[in-house]
Short mmCIF file of C-alpha atoms in Angstrom, two decimals:
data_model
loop_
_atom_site.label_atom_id
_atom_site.label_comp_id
_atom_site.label_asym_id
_atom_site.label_seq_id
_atom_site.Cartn_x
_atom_site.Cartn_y
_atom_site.Cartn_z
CA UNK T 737 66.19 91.57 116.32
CA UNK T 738 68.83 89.91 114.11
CA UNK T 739 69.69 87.51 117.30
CA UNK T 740 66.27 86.14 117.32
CA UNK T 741 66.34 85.72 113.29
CA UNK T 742 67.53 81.82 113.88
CA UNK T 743 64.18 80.76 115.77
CA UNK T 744 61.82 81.12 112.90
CA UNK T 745 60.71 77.63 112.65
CA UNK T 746 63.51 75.78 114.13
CA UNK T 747 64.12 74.01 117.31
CA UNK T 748 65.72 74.19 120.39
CA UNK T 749 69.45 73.50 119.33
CA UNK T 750 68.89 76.50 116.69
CA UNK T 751 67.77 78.62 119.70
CA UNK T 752 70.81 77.94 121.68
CA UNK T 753 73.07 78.53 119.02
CA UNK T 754 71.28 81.28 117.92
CA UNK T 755 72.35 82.75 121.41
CA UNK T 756 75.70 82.42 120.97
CA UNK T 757 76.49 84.03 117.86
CA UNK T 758 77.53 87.14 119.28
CA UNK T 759 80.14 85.31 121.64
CA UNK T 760 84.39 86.16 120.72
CA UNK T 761 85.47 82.54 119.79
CA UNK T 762 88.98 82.00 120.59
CA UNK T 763 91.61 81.34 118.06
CA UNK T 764 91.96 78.16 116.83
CA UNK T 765 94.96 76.99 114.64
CA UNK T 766 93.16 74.28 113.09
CA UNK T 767 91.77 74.74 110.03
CA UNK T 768 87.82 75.65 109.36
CA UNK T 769 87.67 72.14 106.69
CA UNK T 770 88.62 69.95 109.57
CA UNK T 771 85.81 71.26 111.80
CA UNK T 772 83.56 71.07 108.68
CA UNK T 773 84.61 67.21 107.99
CA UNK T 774 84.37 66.27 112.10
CA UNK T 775 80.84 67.69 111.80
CA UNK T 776 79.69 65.78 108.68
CA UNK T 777 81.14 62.99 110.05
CA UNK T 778 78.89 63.23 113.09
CA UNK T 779 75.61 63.43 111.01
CA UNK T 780 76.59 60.87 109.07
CA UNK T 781 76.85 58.42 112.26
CA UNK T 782 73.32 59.71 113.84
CA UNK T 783 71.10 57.00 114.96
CA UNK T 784 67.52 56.88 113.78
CA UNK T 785 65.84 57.71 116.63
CA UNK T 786 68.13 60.56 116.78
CA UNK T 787 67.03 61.64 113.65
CA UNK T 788 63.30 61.47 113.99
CA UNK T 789 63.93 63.10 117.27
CA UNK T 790 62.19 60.65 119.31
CA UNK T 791 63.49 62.11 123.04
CA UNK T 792 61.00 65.31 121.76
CA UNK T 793 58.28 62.94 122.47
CA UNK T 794 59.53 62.96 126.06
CA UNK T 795 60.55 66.56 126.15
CA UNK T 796 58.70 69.01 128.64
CA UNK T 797 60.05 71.95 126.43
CA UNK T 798 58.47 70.55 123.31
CA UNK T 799 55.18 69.59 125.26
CA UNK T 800 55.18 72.94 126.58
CA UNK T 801 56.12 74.81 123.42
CA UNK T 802 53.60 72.74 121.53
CA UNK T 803 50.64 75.31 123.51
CA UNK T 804 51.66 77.87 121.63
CA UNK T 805 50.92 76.07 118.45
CA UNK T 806 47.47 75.39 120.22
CA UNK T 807 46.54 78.38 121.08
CA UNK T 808 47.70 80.44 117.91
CA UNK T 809 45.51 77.61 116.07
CA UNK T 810 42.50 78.80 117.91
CA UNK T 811 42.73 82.07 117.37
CA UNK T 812 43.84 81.75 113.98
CA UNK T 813 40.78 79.88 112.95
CA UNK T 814 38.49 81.88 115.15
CA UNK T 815 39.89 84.71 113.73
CA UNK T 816 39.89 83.78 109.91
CA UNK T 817 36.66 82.05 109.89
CA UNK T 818 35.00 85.48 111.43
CA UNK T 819 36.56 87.28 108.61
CA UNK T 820 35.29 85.02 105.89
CA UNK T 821 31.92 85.51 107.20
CA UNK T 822 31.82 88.94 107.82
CA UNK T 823 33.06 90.09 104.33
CA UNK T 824 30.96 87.42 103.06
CA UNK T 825 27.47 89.59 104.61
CA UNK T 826 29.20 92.81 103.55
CA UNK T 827 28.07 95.17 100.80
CA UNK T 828 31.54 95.72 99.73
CA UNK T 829 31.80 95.18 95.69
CA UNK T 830 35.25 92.60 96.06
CA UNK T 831 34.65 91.02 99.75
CA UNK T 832 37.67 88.71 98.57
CA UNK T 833 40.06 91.59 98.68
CA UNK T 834 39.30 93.09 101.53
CA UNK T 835 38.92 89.14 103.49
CA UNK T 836 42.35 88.72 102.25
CA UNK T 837 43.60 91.65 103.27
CA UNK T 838 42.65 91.48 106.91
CA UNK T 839 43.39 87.47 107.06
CA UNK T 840 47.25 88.43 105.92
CA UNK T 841 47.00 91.30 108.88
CA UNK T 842 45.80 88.81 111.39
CA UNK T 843 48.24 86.23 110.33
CA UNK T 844 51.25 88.57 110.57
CA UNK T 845 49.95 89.44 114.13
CA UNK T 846 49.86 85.93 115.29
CA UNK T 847 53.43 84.63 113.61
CA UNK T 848 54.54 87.35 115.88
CA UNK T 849 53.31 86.37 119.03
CA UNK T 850 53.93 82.65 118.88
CA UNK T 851 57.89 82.82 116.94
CA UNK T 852 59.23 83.00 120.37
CA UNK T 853 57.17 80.00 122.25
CA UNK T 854 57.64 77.52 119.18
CA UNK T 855 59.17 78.46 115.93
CA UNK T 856 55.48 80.16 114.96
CA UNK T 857 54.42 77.36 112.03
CA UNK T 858 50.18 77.27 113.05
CA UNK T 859 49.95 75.30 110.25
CA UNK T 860 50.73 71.41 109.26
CA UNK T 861 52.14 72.25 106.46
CA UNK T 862 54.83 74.44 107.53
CA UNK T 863 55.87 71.80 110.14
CA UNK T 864 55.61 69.01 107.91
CA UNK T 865 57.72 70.68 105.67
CA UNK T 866 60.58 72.25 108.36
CA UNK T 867 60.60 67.89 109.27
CA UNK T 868 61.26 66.94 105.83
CA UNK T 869 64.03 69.48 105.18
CA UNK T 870 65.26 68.73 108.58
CA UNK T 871 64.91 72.16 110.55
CA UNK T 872 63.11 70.63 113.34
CA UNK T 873 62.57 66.86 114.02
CA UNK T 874 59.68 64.22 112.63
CA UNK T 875 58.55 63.17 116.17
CA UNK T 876 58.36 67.36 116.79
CA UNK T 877 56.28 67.91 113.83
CA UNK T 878 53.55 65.26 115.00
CA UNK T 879 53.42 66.74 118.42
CA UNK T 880 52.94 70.33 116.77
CA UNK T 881 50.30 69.22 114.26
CA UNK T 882 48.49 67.51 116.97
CA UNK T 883 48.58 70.43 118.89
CA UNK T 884 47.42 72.73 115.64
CA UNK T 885 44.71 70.24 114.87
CA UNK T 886 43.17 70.37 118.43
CA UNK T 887 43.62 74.44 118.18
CA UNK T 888 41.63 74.54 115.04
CA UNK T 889 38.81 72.16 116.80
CA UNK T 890 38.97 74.74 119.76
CA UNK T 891 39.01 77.67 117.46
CA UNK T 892 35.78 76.71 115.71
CA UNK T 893 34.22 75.44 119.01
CA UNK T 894 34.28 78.85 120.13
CA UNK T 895 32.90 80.38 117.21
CA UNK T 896 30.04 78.69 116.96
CA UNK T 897 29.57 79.42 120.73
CA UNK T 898 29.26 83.25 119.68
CA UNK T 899 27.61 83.08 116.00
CA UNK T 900 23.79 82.07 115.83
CA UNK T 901 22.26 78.58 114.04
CA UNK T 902 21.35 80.69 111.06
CA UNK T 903 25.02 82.10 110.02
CA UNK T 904 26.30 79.22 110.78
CA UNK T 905 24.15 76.85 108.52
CA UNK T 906 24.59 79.72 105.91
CA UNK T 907 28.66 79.81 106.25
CA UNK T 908 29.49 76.75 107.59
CA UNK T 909 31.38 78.21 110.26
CA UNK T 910 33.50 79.56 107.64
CA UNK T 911 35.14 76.19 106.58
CA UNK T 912 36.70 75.15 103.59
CA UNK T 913 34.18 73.83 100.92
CA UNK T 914 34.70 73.03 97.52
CA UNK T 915 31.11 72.32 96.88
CA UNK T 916 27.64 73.04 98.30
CA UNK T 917 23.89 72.04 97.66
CA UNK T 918 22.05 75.28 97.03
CA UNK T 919 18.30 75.43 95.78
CA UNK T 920 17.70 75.95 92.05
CA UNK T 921 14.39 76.07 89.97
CA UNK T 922 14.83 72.44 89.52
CA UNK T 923 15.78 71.66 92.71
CA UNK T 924 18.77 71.00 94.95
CA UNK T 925 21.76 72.12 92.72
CA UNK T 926 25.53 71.22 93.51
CA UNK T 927 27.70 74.64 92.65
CA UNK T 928 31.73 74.76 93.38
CA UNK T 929 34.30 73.42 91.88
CA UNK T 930 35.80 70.30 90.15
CA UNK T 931 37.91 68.22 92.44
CA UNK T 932 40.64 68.50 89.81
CA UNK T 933 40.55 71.98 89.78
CA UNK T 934 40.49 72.28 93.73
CA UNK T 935 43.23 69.49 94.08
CA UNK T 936 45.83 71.70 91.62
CA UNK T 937 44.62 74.90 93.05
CA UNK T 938 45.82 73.74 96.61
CA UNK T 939 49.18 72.18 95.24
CA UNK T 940 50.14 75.39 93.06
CA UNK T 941 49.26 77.44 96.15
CA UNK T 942 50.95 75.86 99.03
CA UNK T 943 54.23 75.29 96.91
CA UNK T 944 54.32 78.73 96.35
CA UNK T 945 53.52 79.52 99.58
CA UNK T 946 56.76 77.22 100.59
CA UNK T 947 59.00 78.86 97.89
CA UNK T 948 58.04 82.52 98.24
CA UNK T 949 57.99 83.17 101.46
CA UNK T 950 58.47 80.56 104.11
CA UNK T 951 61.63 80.03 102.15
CA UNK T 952 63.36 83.31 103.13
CA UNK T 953 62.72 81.51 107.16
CA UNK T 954 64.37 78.58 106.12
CA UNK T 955 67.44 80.87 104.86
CA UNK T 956 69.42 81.58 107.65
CA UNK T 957 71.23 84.08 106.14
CA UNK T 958 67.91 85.84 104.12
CA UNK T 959 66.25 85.96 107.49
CA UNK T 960 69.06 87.56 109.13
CA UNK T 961 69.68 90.08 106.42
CA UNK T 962 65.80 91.21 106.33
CA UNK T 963 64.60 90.75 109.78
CA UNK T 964 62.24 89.01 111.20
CA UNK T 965 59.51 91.36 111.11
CA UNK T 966 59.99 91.64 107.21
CA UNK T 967 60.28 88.12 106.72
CA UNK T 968 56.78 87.45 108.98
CA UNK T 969 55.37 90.27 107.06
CA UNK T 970 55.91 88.52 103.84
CA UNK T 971 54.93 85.13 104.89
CA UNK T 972 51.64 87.03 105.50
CA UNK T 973 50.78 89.06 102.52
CA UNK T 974 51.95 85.93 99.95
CA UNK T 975 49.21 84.23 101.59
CA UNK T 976 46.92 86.52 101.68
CA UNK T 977 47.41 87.21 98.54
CA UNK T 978 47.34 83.49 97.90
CA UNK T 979 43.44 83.52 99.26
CA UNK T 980 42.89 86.65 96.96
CA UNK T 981 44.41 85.12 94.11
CA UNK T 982 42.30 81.72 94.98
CA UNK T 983 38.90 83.61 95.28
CA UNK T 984 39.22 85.68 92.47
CA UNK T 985 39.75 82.98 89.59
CA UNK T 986 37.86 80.71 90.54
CA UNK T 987 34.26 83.46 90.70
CA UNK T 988 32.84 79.95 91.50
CA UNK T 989 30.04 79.90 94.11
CA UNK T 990 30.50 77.21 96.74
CA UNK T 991 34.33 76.95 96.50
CA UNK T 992 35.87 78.36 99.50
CA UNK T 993 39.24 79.13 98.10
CA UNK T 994 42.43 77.26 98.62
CA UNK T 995 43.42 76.11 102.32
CA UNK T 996 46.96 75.99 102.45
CA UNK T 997 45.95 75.25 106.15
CA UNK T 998 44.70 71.31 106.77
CA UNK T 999 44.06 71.89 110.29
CA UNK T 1000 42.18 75.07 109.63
CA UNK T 1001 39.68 73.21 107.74
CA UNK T 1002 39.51 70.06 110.32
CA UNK T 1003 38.92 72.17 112.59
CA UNK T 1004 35.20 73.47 111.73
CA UNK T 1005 34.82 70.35 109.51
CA UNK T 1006 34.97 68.00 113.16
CA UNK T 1007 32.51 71.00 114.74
CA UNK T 1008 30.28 71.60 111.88
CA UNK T 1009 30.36 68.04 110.20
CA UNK T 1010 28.30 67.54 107.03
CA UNK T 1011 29.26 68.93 103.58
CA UNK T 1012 32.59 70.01 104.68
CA UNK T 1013 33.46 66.52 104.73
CA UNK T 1014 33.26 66.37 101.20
CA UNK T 1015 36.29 66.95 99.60
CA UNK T 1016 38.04 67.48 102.92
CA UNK T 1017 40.97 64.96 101.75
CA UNK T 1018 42.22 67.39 98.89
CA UNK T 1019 43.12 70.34 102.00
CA UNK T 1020 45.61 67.26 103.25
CA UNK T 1021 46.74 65.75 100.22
CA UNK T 1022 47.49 68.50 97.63
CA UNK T 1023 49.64 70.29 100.99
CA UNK T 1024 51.57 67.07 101.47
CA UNK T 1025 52.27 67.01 97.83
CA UNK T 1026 53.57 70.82 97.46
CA UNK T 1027 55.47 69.72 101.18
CA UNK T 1028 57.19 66.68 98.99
CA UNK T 1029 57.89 68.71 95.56
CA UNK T 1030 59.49 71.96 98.24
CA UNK T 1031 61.90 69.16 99.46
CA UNK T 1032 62.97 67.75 96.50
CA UNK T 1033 63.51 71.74 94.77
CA UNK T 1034 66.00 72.20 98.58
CA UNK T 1035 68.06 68.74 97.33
CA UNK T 1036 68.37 70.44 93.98
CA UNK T 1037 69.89 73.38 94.63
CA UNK T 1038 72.99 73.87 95.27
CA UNK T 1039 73.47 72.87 99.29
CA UNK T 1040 75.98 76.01 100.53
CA UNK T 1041 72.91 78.27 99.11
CA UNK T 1042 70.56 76.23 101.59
CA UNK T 1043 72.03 75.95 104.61
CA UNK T 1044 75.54 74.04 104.89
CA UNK T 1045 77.60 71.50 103.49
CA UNK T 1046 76.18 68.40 105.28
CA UNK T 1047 72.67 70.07 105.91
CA UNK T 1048 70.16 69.39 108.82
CA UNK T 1049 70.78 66.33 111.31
CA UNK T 1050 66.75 65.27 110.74
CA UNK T 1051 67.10 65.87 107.22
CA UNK T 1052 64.49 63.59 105.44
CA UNK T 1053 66.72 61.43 103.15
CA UNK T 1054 69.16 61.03 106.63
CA UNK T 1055 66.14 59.39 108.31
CA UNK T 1056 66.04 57.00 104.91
CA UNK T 1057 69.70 56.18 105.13
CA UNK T 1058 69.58 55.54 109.21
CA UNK T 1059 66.60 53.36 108.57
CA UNK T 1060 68.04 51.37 106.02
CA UNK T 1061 71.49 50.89 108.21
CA UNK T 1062 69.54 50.00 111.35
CA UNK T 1063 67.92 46.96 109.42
CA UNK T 1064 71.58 45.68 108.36
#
């Protein structure tokens, strides 16, 4: 189990490595700081299309590890959004517990059957994220968040192949809404929440999400010491707890709770179409934002706690630098 620790979100060259580590290296004479400075030395001369990983865009592996993203995506949201609307009918006095509860279960279940094919992200954020702090590469990330996006369209596709026209005009396949027109004594009334409120919600949330539990994946040394089953089991019950947390402050009718998922909500939002749309930009912007603030708190901190002296070859401010020198 502790071999397999080092594929949590990374890439290929993190699998191979991660092979090796039980290998007898022979002696050496030369000292460890000389190997340390030749390898800094070798980032530091990276081209920019080696650091936005372009030859992924041409890589069978990546293409092929990319369907794993896909299909986890469908399931995921087929999964999920059946959940939301079946506690949603139930008689149960906190429906929110119990949907969160079961979505963290789910969640857990699928981060353990796609790790192995690609790094097990199933959501834009986390690759969006693992790109900026350099675990995997930029042109990698696009080529999984396509393939999560077109998952989540699948996903949705298939559940309103199984639900009827009535629960699905009720629950709206189980999307993410932050408002909806309900009928009041005057009329059509608008109940949710502000777009304020839903913006911060979904920053708060998805930065902790980040730093309380996809963080211990990012540690290479955290995921090793607590396995990956305990580190996939926490990245699940944060965010479930997340939705619970979400749900239950809000009380507000017509708010869907946070998404910490874009391509969850694209997903039935593409199917479903109508109020969904509106809104739909703060499940994309307030992620991108918590993505942005994570990556800034990993410069911050002190870089042997992160991962190593000269960090990640796709590292974000890397690509900066190699852009910048390429237009010298």
């Amino acid at each position: 189990m502790g071999s397999n620790n080092n594929i949590f979100l990374g890439d290929e060259e993190s699998q191979l490595s991660a092979g090796n580590t039980n290998r007898v290296q022979p002696y050496s004479s030369t000292p460890k700081k000389n190997t340390i400075d030749d390898e800094g030395k070798k980032q530091n001369f990276l081209s920019l299309s080696q650091r936005l990983g372009v030859p992924d865009f041409f890589s069978l592996n990546v293409w092929r590890a990319s369907m794993g993203e896909l299909l986890g995506s469908a399931v995921l949201v087929f999964m999920v959004d059946t959940i939301v609307i079946s506690t949603s009918e139930s008689d149960t006095e906190m429906p929110n517990l119990i949907m969160s509860i079961l979505i963290a279960i789910v969640l857990i279940i699928l981060l353990l059957a796609v790790v192995p094919v690609s790094g097990g992200h199933l959501n834009p954020v986390i690759s969006f994220s693992a790109a900026l702090v350099g675990i995997i590469s930029m042109s990698r990330a696009i080529i999984y968040i396509m393939a999560q996006c077109l998952g989540a369209v699948l996903g949705a596709l298939a559940l309103k192949a199984v639900v009827s026209p009535t629960i699905e005009d009720t629950f709206s396949l189980g999307g993410c809404t932050i408002t909806i027109i309900a009928p009041g004594p005057n009329g059509p009334v608008t109940l949710g929440l502000e777009t304020a409120q839903a913006l911060w919600l979904e920053i708060f949330c998805t930065f902790v999400l980040l730093f309380a539990s996809i963080w211990m994946a990012y540690d290479h040394r955290q995921a090793k010491a607590l396995g990956l089953v305990t580190v996939l089991t926490i990245v699940g019950l944060v965010l479930g707890l997340l939705v619970f947390i979400s749900t239950t402050v809000t009380t507000k009718r017509g708010y869907a709770g946070v998404g910490m998922n874009p391509a969850r909500c694209l997903g039935p939002a593409i199917v479903r179409g109508g109020h969904l749309w509106d809104g739909h930009w703060i499940f994309w912007i307030g992620p991108t934002i918590s993505c942005l603030a994570f990556y800034v708190y990993t410069k911050i901190i002190p870089p042997k706690h992160f991962h190593a002296e000269y960090g990640y070859k796709h590292d974000f401010v890397g690509v900066v630098k190699a852009l910048f020198e390429s237009n010298v």
